[in-house]
mmCIF file of C-alpha atoms in Angstrom:
data_model
loop_
_atom_site.group_PDB
_atom_site.id
_atom_site.type_symbol
_atom_site.label_atom_id
_atom_site.label_comp_id
_atom_site.label_asym_id
_atom_site.label_seq_id
_atom_site.Cartn_x
_atom_site.Cartn_y
_atom_site.Cartn_z
ATOM 1 C CA MET A 1 -25.739 14.880 16.511
ATOM 2 C CA THR A 2 -25.097 18.546 16.973
ATOM 3 C CA ILE A 3 -23.582 20.974 14.516
ATOM 4 C CA ARG A 4 -20.694 22.824 16.110
ATOM 5 C CA GLU A 5 -18.777 25.768 14.718
ATOM 6 C CA TYR A 6 -15.124 26.184 15.596
ATOM 7 C CA GLY A 7 -12.867 29.108 14.902
ATOM 8 C CA PHE A 8 -9.097 29.308 14.816
ATOM 9 C CA THR A 9 -6.489 31.780 13.677
ATOM 10 C CA ALA A 10 -3.372 30.953 11.646
ATOM 11 C CA HIS A 11 -1.024 33.074 9.561
ATOM 12 C CA GLU A 12 -2.860 36.251 10.617
ATOM 13 C CA ARG A 13 -6.201 34.916 9.236
ATOM 14 C CA SER A 14 -9.289 33.705 10.980
ATOM 15 C CA TYR A 15 -10.913 30.469 9.863
ATOM 16 C CA THR A 16 -14.189 28.736 10.654
ATOM 17 C CA LEU A 17 -15.040 25.098 10.373
ATOM 18 C CA ARG A 18 -18.288 23.264 11.060
ATOM 19 C CA MET A 19 -18.647 19.745 12.349
ATOM 20 C CA ASP A 20 -21.706 17.596 13.076
ATOM 21 C CA LEU A 21 -20.469 15.528 16.005
ATOM 22 C CA ASP A 22 -22.080 12.617 17.841
ATOM 23 C CA MET A 23 -21.133 13.116 21.480
ATOM 24 C CA ALA A 24 -21.892 9.420 22.112
ATOM 25 C CA GLU A 25 -18.922 8.524 19.893
ATOM 26 C CA PRO A 26 -15.701 8.910 21.965
ATOM 27 C CA SER A 27 -13.539 9.973 19.014
ATOM 28 C CA GLU A 28 -16.050 12.703 17.999
ATOM 29 C CA ALA A 29 -16.587 13.873 21.608
ATOM 30 C CA TRP A 30 -12.820 14.256 21.942
ATOM 31 C CA ILE A 31 -12.854 16.954 19.243
ATOM 32 C CA GLU A 32 -15.495 18.930 21.158
ATOM 33 C CA TYR A 33 -13.660 18.348 24.453
ATOM 34 C CA HIS A 34 -10.546 20.109 23.225
ATOM 35 C CA PHE A 35 -12.410 23.195 22.007
ATOM 36 C CA ALA A 36 -14.889 23.436 24.884
ATOM 37 C CA THR A 37 -12.746 22.418 27.866
ATOM 38 C CA HIS A 38 -9.231 23.459 26.901
ATOM 39 C CA LYS A 39 -10.138 26.302 24.533
ATOM 40 C CA CYS A 40 -7.509 24.905 22.198
ATOM 41 C CA LEU A 41 -7.275 23.161 18.855
ATOM 42 C CA TYR A 42 -8.088 19.478 18.597
ATOM 43 C CA GLU A 43 -4.908 17.432 19.044
ATOM 44 C CA PRO A 44 -2.954 20.676 19.501
ATOM 45 C CA GLU A 45 0.464 19.210 18.747
ATOM 46 C CA VAL A 46 -0.784 17.959 15.363
ATOM 47 C CA SER A 47 -2.816 21.119 14.594
ATOM 48 C CA LEU A 48 0.129 23.414 15.487
ATOM 49 C CA PHE A 49 2.476 21.340 13.334
ATOM 50 C CA MET A 50 0.091 21.750 10.406
ATOM 51 C CA ILE A 51 -0.106 25.492 10.972
ATOM 52 C CA ALA A 52 3.697 25.708 11.043
ATOM 53 C CA CYS A 53 4.155 23.629 7.869
ATOM 54 C CA LEU A 54 1.218 24.184 5.515
ATOM 55 C CA ARG A 55 0.968 27.122 3.205
ATOM 56 C CA PRO A 56 -1.533 28.264 0.552
ATOM 57 C CA GLY A 57 -1.190 26.176 -2.591
ATOM 58 C CA ASP A 58 0.148 23.070 -0.829
ATOM 59 C CA VAL A 59 -1.206 19.582 -1.599
ATOM 60 C CA VAL A 60 -1.750 17.478 1.531
ATOM 61 C CA ILE A 61 -2.975 13.970 2.278
ATOM 62 C CA ASP A 62 -5.277 12.964 5.139
ATOM 63 C CA VAL A 63 -4.992 9.163 5.461
ATOM 64 C CA GLY A 64 -7.893 7.896 7.554
ATOM 65 C CA ALA A 65 -9.823 11.170 7.342
ATOM 66 C CA ASN A 66 -12.395 9.908 9.818
ATOM 67 C CA VAL A 67 -15.192 12.506 10.279
ATOM 68 C CA GLY A 68 -13.106 15.179 8.592
ATOM 69 C CA PHE A 69 -11.689 17.536 11.187
ATOM 70 C CA PHE A 70 -8.129 17.533 9.868
ATOM 71 C CA SER A 71 -9.246 17.476 6.212
ATOM 72 C CA ILE A 72 -11.322 20.634 6.813
ATOM 73 C CA PHE A 73 -8.632 22.169 8.966
ATOM 74 C CA MET A 74 -5.959 21.647 6.287
ATOM 75 C CA ALA A 75 -8.245 22.776 3.455
ATOM 76 C CA ASN A 76 -8.533 26.111 5.240
ATOM 77 C CA LEU A 77 -4.738 26.333 5.579
ATOM 78 C CA VAL A 78 -3.866 25.457 1.962
ATOM 79 C CA GLY A 79 -6.624 27.662 0.526
ATOM 80 C CA ASP A 80 -8.308 27.640 -2.835
ATOM 81 C CA LYS A 81 -5.090 26.951 -4.781
ATOM 82 C CA GLY A 82 -4.254 24.013 -2.522
ATOM 83 C CA LYS A 83 -5.730 20.565 -2.336
ATOM 84 C CA VAL A 84 -6.548 17.964 0.331
ATOM 85 C CA LEU A 85 -6.843 14.295 -0.552
ATOM 86 C CA ALA A 86 -8.974 12.706 2.127
ATOM 87 C CA PHE A 87 -8.641 8.915 2.156
ATOM 88 C CA GLU A 88 -11.472 7.232 4.125
ATOM 89 C CA CYS A 89 -13.088 3.896 3.408
ATOM 90 C CA GLY A 90 -14.802 3.039 6.692
ATOM 91 C CA PRO A 91 -18.418 2.196 5.811
ATOM 92 C CA THR A 92 -19.885 3.965 8.883
ATOM 93 C CA ILE A 93 -17.434 6.892 8.886
ATOM 94 C CA LEU A 94 -17.516 7.762 5.158
ATOM 95 C CA PRO A 95 -21.087 9.193 5.250
ATOM 96 C CA LYS A 96 -20.161 11.313 8.295
ATOM 97 C CA LEU A 97 -17.063 12.633 6.519
ATOM 98 C CA ARG A 98 -19.089 13.612 3.478
ATOM 99 C CA HIS A 99 -21.764 15.253 5.656
ATOM 100 C CA ASN A 100 -19.169 17.350 7.528
ATOM 101 C CA LEU A 101 -17.556 18.380 4.241
ATOM 102 C CA GLY A 102 -20.984 19.502 3.045
ATOM 103 C CA LEU A 103 -21.342 21.716 6.141
ATOM 104 C CA ASN A 104 -18.171 23.479 5.007
ATOM 105 C CA TRP A 105 -19.542 24.023 1.447
ATOM 106 C CA TRP A 106 -17.224 26.962 0.748
ATOM 107 C CA LEU A 107 -14.196 24.606 0.781
ATOM 108 C CA LYS A 108 -13.936 23.277 -2.775
ATOM 109 C CA ASN A 109 -10.432 21.867 -2.405
ATOM 110 C CA ILE A 110 -11.124 18.508 -0.667
ATOM 111 C CA GLU A 111 -11.296 15.309 -2.659
ATOM 112 C CA VAL A 112 -12.612 12.218 -0.874
ATOM 113 C CA ILE A 113 -11.105 8.934 -1.976
ATOM 114 C CA ALA A 114 -13.207 6.048 -0.604
ATOM 115 C CA GLN A 115 -10.388 3.467 -0.707
ATOM 116 C CA PRO A 116 -7.598 2.477 1.635
ATOM 117 C CA LEU A 117 -4.223 4.014 0.748
ATOM 118 C CA TRP A 118 -1.505 1.400 0.404
ATOM 119 C CA CYS A 119 1.849 0.819 -1.233
ATOM 120 C CA ARG A 120 0.216 -1.176 -4.061
ATOM 121 C CA ALA A 121 -3.142 -1.140 -5.815
ATOM 122 C CA GLU A 122 -4.294 -4.564 -4.643
ATOM 123 C CA PRO A 123 -6.978 -6.183 -2.525
ATOM 124 C CA VAL A 124 -6.451 -5.627 1.230
ATOM 125 C CA THR A 125 -8.314 -6.567 4.339
ATOM 126 C CA HIS A 126 -9.812 -3.519 5.979
ATOM 127 C CA TRP A 127 -10.935 -3.699 9.615
ATOM 128 C CA THR A 128 -13.580 -1.557 11.303
ATOM 129 C CA SER A 129 -13.174 -0.995 15.044
ATOM 130 C CA SER A 130 -16.091 -1.991 17.272
ATOM 131 C CA ASP A 131 -14.711 -0.104 20.262
ATOM 132 C CA GLY A 132 -15.912 3.430 19.657
ATOM 133 C CA HIS A 133 -12.525 4.781 18.733
ATOM 134 C CA GLY A 134 -13.963 5.956 15.443
ATOM 135 C CA GLY A 135 -11.383 4.182 13.401
ATOM 136 C CA SER A 136 -10.753 1.632 10.829
ATOM 137 C CA CYS A 137 -7.469 0.301 9.604
ATOM 138 C CA LEU A 138 -5.505 -2.305 7.641
ATOM 139 C CA TRP A 139 -4.710 -4.278 10.770
ATOM 140 C CA ASP A 140 -7.039 -6.115 13.143
ATOM 141 C CA PRO A 141 -7.927 -3.681 16.002
ATOM 142 C CA GLY A 142 -8.867 -6.711 18.087
ATOM 143 C CA LEU A 143 -5.175 -7.391 18.457
ATOM 144 C CA TYR A 144 -4.845 -4.234 20.545
ATOM 145 C CA HIS A 145 -5.471 -4.811 24.257
ATOM 146 C CA ASP A 146 -7.859 -1.815 24.635
ATOM 147 C CA ASN A 147 -10.266 -3.123 21.964
ATOM 148 C CA PRO A 148 -12.243 -6.028 23.524
ATOM 149 C CA ASN A 149 -15.293 -5.475 21.325
ATOM 150 C CA SER A 150 -13.221 -5.684 18.188
ATOM 151 C CA ARG A 151 -11.720 -8.906 19.504
ATOM 152 C CA LYS A 152 -15.196 -10.396 20.134
ATOM 153 C CA ASN A 153 -16.766 -9.013 16.959
ATOM 154 C CA PRO A 154 -14.131 -8.693 14.201
ATOM 155 C CA GLN A 155 -15.307 -6.716 11.166
ATOM 156 C CA PRO A 156 -12.964 -7.452 8.251
ATOM 157 C CA ALA A 157 -13.880 -6.507 4.696
ATOM 158 C CA GLU A 158 -11.934 -7.060 1.501
ATOM 159 C CA MET A 159 -11.344 -3.788 -0.397
ATOM 160 C CA MET A 160 -9.253 -2.618 -3.306
ATOM 161 C CA ALA A 161 -6.438 -0.359 -2.100
ATOM 162 C CA THR A 162 -5.126 2.574 -4.076
ATOM 163 C CA THR A 163 -1.761 4.327 -4.240
ATOM 164 C CA LEU A 164 -0.553 7.920 -4.421
ATOM 165 C CA GLU A 165 0.884 7.048 -7.794
ATOM 166 C CA LEU A 166 -2.634 6.544 -9.100
ATOM 167 C CA HIS A 167 -3.505 10.079 -7.884
ATOM 168 C CA ARG A 168 -0.420 11.856 -9.191
ATOM 169 C CA SER A 169 -2.592 14.303 -11.226
ATOM 170 C CA ILE A 170 -3.112 16.191 -7.917
ATOM 171 C CA THR A 171 0.084 18.173 -8.205
#
């Protein structure tokens, strides 16, 4: 893994974020690809939407925070008076998320919630993808035609889901 530092400008301010990315993981290499090859933000349509909508003091939710790019990105945009709730429960991704947040130690406004977000606080089946897409979800990724490894090696786990209602103290 290699620590990368990315800069971006929004609302007449410059921001820096650090990520420790594994270039062997397609979803992590994709972040680097955008910055290095295109000299643009990762998933530019999503990033530009966030820049247009988020303001200091906002409370935002990152469902499936993965390795933390958007959590860190949004934490910069909402500032010290804002808050980011980063929901991530993938057993292999969660340590990477926490590591990347630690690299951005100056951001104190991100709360990691290591549970799936759902409409009810109840047990759910959580699936981890085996296809290098970096994801996990509440549906079987083996059902998607581009995920042959997940189809051959399903990785379901029962977890307790949480709701936004249980986190209403954020506002």
